[in-house]
């Protein structure tokens, strides 16, 4: 208990059943020191290409995990200062310009391919 300053997991939470994911959050909170941090990175289903095509190129993925769900999960399990950090956007040269529609298109197709949920033990 209370012996670890940080726990990270990069592209693992989409591979485990949701009940086990809740246990991971609980056990991580148990072993973190006060002020300790979790960082879990996962594919971003808010990006249509990542969530509907690329996610399924790995047959061991169980389900996409929306960032709002992971934010809620972290908060409900006792973490504070929970944030979502968008990661791995497509390069700017592939983005469309010139209208609000282009900007929305960019967000859904060329935005962050992954994100990290970050939370702290109080």
mmCIF file with all atom_site columns, C-alpha atoms in Angstrom, residues 21-108:
data_model
loop_
_atom_site.group_PDB
_atom_site.id
_atom_site.type_symbol
_atom_site.label_atom_id
_atom_site.label_alt_id
_atom_site.label_comp_id
_atom_site.label_asym_id
_atom_site.label_entity_id
_atom_site.label_seq_id
_atom_site.pdbx_PDB_ins_code
_atom_site.Cartn_x
_atom_site.Cartn_y
_atom_site.Cartn_z
_atom_site.occupancy
_atom_site.B_iso_or_equiv
_atom_site.pdbx_formal_charge
_atom_site.auth_seq_id
_atom_site.auth_comp_id
_atom_site.auth_asym_id
_atom_site.auth_atom_id
_atom_site.pdbx_PDB_model_num
ATOM 1  C CA . UNK A 1 21  ? -10.207 -2.494 -15.728 1.00 0.00 ? 21  UNK A CA 1
ATOM 2  C CA . UNK A 1 22  ? -12.113 -1.246 -12.669 1.00 0.00 ? 22  UNK A CA 1
ATOM 3  C CA . UNK A 1 23  ? -9.963  -3.473 -10.482 1.00 0.00 ? 23  UNK A CA 1
ATOM 4  C CA . UNK A 1 24  ? -6.825  -2.073 -12.152 1.00 0.00 ? 24  UNK A CA 1
ATOM 5  C CA . UNK A 1 25  ? -7.918  1.469  -11.269 1.00 0.00 ? 25  UNK A CA 1
ATOM 6  C CA . UNK A 1 26  ? -8.695  0.380  -7.691  1.00 0.00 ? 26  UNK A CA 1
ATOM 7  C CA . UNK A 1 27  ? -5.440  -1.495 -7.166  1.00 0.00 ? 27  UNK A CA 1
ATOM 8  C CA . UNK A 1 28  ? -3.412  1.326  -8.694  1.00 0.00 ? 28  UNK A CA 1
ATOM 9  C CA . UNK A 1 29  ? -5.055  3.766  -6.272  1.00 0.00 ? 29  UNK A CA 1
ATOM 10 C CA . UNK A 1 30  ? -4.243  1.445  -3.373  1.00 0.00 ? 30  UNK A CA 1
ATOM 11 C CA . UNK A 1 31  ? -0.530  1.213  -4.162  1.00 0.00 ? 31  UNK A CA 1
ATOM 12 C CA . UNK A 1 32  ? 0.015   4.857  -5.124  1.00 0.00 ? 32  UNK A CA 1
ATOM 13 C CA . UNK A 1 33  ? 1.441   7.273  -2.599  1.00 0.00 ? 33  UNK A CA 1
ATOM 14 C CA . UNK A 1 34  ? -0.649  10.399 -1.976  1.00 0.00 ? 34  UNK A CA 1
ATOM 15 C CA . UNK A 1 35  ? -0.107  12.624 -5.001  1.00 0.00 ? 35  UNK A CA 1
ATOM 16 C CA . UNK A 1 36  ? 0.911   9.610  -7.108  1.00 0.00 ? 36  UNK A CA 1
ATOM 17 C CA . UNK A 1 37  ? -0.193  9.490  -10.728 1.00 0.00 ? 37  UNK A CA 1
ATOM 18 C CA . UNK A 1 38  ? -1.673  7.020  -13.201 1.00 0.00 ? 38  UNK A CA 1
ATOM 19 C CA . UNK A 1 39  ? -1.234  7.432  -16.930 1.00 0.00 ? 39  UNK A CA 1
ATOM 20 C CA . UNK A 1 40  ? -3.077  5.040  -19.221 1.00 0.00 ? 40  UNK A CA 1
ATOM 21 C CA . UNK A 1 41  ? -2.811  5.566  -22.996 1.00 0.00 ? 41  UNK A CA 1
ATOM 22 C CA . UNK A 1 42  ? -5.307  3.999  -25.392 1.00 0.00 ? 42  UNK A CA 1
ATOM 23 C CA . UNK A 1 43  ? -6.614  4.439  -28.950 1.00 0.00 ? 43  UNK A CA 1
ATOM 24 C CA . UNK A 1 44  ? -9.026  7.343  -29.333 1.00 0.00 ? 44  UNK A CA 1
ATOM 25 C CA . UNK A 1 45  ? -12.442 6.217  -30.609 1.00 0.00 ? 45  UNK A CA 1
ATOM 26 C CA . UNK A 1 46  ? -13.310 9.923  -31.030 1.00 0.00 ? 46  UNK A CA 1
ATOM 27 C CA . UNK A 1 47  ? -11.106 9.746  -34.124 1.00 0.00 ? 47  UNK A CA 1
ATOM 28 C CA . UNK A 1 48  ? -13.274 7.934  -36.665 1.00 0.00 ? 48  UNK A CA 1
ATOM 29 C CA . UNK A 1 49  ? -10.320 6.244  -38.381 1.00 0.00 ? 49  UNK A CA 1
ATOM 30 C CA . UNK A 1 50  ? -8.835  5.069  -35.075 1.00 0.00 ? 50  UNK A CA 1
ATOM 31 C CA . UNK A 1 51  ? -12.151 3.996  -33.585 1.00 0.00 ? 51  UNK A CA 1
ATOM 32 C CA . UNK A 1 52  ? -13.781 2.292  -36.546 1.00 0.00 ? 52  UNK A CA 1
ATOM 33 C CA . UNK A 1 53  ? -10.905 0.854  -38.581 1.00 0.00 ? 53  UNK A CA 1
ATOM 34 C CA . UNK A 1 54  ? -7.456  0.970  -36.981 1.00 0.00 ? 54  UNK A CA 1
ATOM 35 C CA . UNK A 1 55  ? -8.681  -0.267 -33.592 1.00 0.00 ? 55  UNK A CA 1
ATOM 36 C CA . UNK A 1 56  ? -9.758  -3.566 -35.128 1.00 0.00 ? 56  UNK A CA 1
ATOM 37 C CA . UNK A 1 57  ? -6.426  -4.337 -36.805 1.00 0.00 ? 57  UNK A CA 1
ATOM 38 C CA . UNK A 1 58  ? -5.417  -5.803 -33.433 1.00 0.00 ? 58  UNK A CA 1
ATOM 39 C CA . UNK A 1 59  ? -7.726  -8.751 -32.768 1.00 0.00 ? 59  UNK A CA 1
ATOM 40 C CA . UNK A 1 60  ? -6.816  -8.745 -29.064 1.00 0.00 ? 60  UNK A CA 1
ATOM 41 C CA . UNK A 1 61  ? -8.526  -5.378 -28.527 1.00 0.00 ? 61  UNK A CA 1
ATOM 42 C CA . UNK A 1 62  ? -11.777 -5.900 -26.642 1.00 0.00 ? 62  UNK A CA 1
ATOM 43 C CA . UNK A 1 63  ? -13.542 -2.558 -27.145 1.00 0.00 ? 63  UNK A CA 1
ATOM 44 C CA . UNK A 1 64  ? -12.762 1.102  -27.765 1.00 0.00 ? 64  UNK A CA 1
ATOM 45 C CA . UNK A 1 65  ? -12.836 3.195  -24.579 1.00 0.00 ? 65  UNK A CA 1
ATOM 46 C CA . UNK A 1 66  ? -14.237 6.702  -25.063 1.00 0.00 ? 66  UNK A CA 1
ATOM 47 C CA . UNK A 1 67  ? -12.294 9.393  -23.228 1.00 0.00 ? 67  UNK A CA 1
ATOM 48 C CA . UNK A 1 68  ? -15.387 10.588 -21.343 1.00 0.00 ? 68  UNK A CA 1
ATOM 49 C CA . UNK A 1 69  ? -15.871 7.053  -20.004 1.00 0.00 ? 69  UNK A CA 1
ATOM 50 C CA . UNK A 1 70  ? -12.257 6.852  -18.835 1.00 0.00 ? 70  UNK A CA 1
ATOM 51 C CA . UNK A 1 71  ? -12.459 10.306 -17.225 1.00 0.00 ? 71  UNK A CA 1
ATOM 52 C CA . UNK A 1 72  ? -15.631 9.250  -15.404 1.00 0.00 ? 72  UNK A CA 1
ATOM 53 C CA . UNK A 1 73  ? -14.115 5.906  -14.411 1.00 0.00 ? 73  UNK A CA 1
ATOM 54 C CA . UNK A 1 74  ? -11.000 7.521  -12.930 1.00 0.00 ? 74  UNK A CA 1
ATOM 55 C CA . UNK A 1 75  ? -13.042 10.096 -10.998 1.00 0.00 ? 75  UNK A CA 1
ATOM 56 C CA . UNK A 1 76  ? -15.540 7.513  -9.752  1.00 0.00 ? 76  UNK A CA 1
ATOM 57 C CA . UNK A 1 77  ? -12.705 5.281  -8.494  1.00 0.00 ? 77  UNK A CA 1
ATOM 58 C CA . UNK A 1 78  ? -11.263 8.120  -6.412  1.00 0.00 ? 78  UNK A CA 1
ATOM 59 C CA . UNK A 1 79  ? -8.729  9.908  -8.614  1.00 0.00 ? 79  UNK A CA 1
ATOM 60 C CA . UNK A 1 80  ? -8.549  13.695 -8.661  1.00 0.00 ? 80  UNK A CA 1
ATOM 61 C CA . UNK A 1 81  ? -7.360  16.283 -11.183 1.00 0.00 ? 81  UNK A CA 1
ATOM 62 C CA . UNK A 1 82  ? -8.291  13.801 -13.907 1.00 0.00 ? 82  UNK A CA 1
ATOM 63 C CA . UNK A 1 83  ? -7.447  14.977 -17.398 1.00 0.00 ? 83  UNK A CA 1
ATOM 64 C CA . UNK A 1 84  ? -7.520  13.633 -20.918 1.00 0.00 ? 84  UNK A CA 1
ATOM 65 C CA . UNK A 1 85  ? -4.420  14.305 -22.981 1.00 0.00 ? 85  UNK A CA 1
ATOM 66 C CA . UNK A 1 86  ? -4.946  13.976 -26.766 1.00 0.00 ? 86  UNK A CA 1
ATOM 67 C CA . UNK A 1 87  ? -1.987  12.288 -28.478 1.00 0.00 ? 87  UNK A CA 1
ATOM 68 C CA . UNK A 1 88  ? -0.697  11.460 -31.963 1.00 0.00 ? 88  UNK A CA 1
ATOM 69 C CA . UNK A 1 89  ? -2.658  13.789 -34.275 1.00 0.00 ? 89  UNK A CA 1
ATOM 70 C CA . UNK A 1 90  ? -2.179  13.405 -37.980 1.00 0.00 ? 90  UNK A CA 1
ATOM 71 C CA . UNK A 1 91  ? 0.333   15.870 -39.498 1.00 0.00 ? 91  UNK A CA 1
ATOM 72 C CA . UNK A 1 92  ? -0.944  19.334 -40.396 1.00 0.00 ? 92  UNK A CA 1
ATOM 73 C CA . UNK A 1 93  ? -0.274  18.867 -44.115 1.00 0.00 ? 93  UNK A CA 1
ATOM 74 C CA . UNK A 1 94  ? -3.149  16.352 -44.408 1.00 0.00 ? 94  UNK A CA 1
ATOM 75 C CA . UNK A 1 95  ? -5.674  18.658 -42.724 1.00 0.00 ? 95  UNK A CA 1
ATOM 76 C CA . UNK A 1 96  ? -8.343  20.520 -44.645 1.00 0.00 ? 96  UNK A CA 1
ATOM 77 C CA . UNK A 1 97  ? -8.736  24.278 -44.372 1.00 0.00 ? 97  UNK A CA 1
ATOM 78 C CA . UNK A 1 98  ? -11.187 26.967 -45.263 1.00 0.00 ? 98  UNK A CA 1
ATOM 79 C CA . UNK A 1 99  ? -14.378 26.344 -43.301 1.00 0.00 ? 99  UNK A CA 1
ATOM 80 C CA . UNK A 1 100 ? -15.942 25.278 -40.035 1.00 0.00 ? 100 UNK A CA 1
ATOM 81 C CA . UNK A 1 101 ? -16.920 22.009 -41.698 1.00 0.00 ? 101 UNK A CA 1
ATOM 82 C CA . UNK A 1 102 ? -13.274 21.366 -42.595 1.00 0.00 ? 102 UNK A CA 1
ATOM 83 C CA . UNK A 1 103 ? -12.265 21.974 -38.969 1.00 0.00 ? 103 UNK A CA 1
ATOM 84 C CA . UNK A 1 104 ? -14.892 19.510 -37.705 1.00 0.00 ? 104 UNK A CA 1
ATOM 85 C CA . UNK A 1 105 ? -13.787 16.992 -40.314 1.00 0.00 ? 105 UNK A CA 1
ATOM 86 C CA . UNK A 1 106 ? -10.181 17.428 -39.175 1.00 0.00 ? 106 UNK A CA 1
ATOM 87 C CA . UNK A 1 107 ? -11.142 16.807 -35.557 1.00 0.00 ? 107 UNK A CA 1
ATOM 88 C CA . UNK A 1 108 ? -13.010 13.581 -36.322 1.00 0.00 ? 108 UNK A CA 1
#
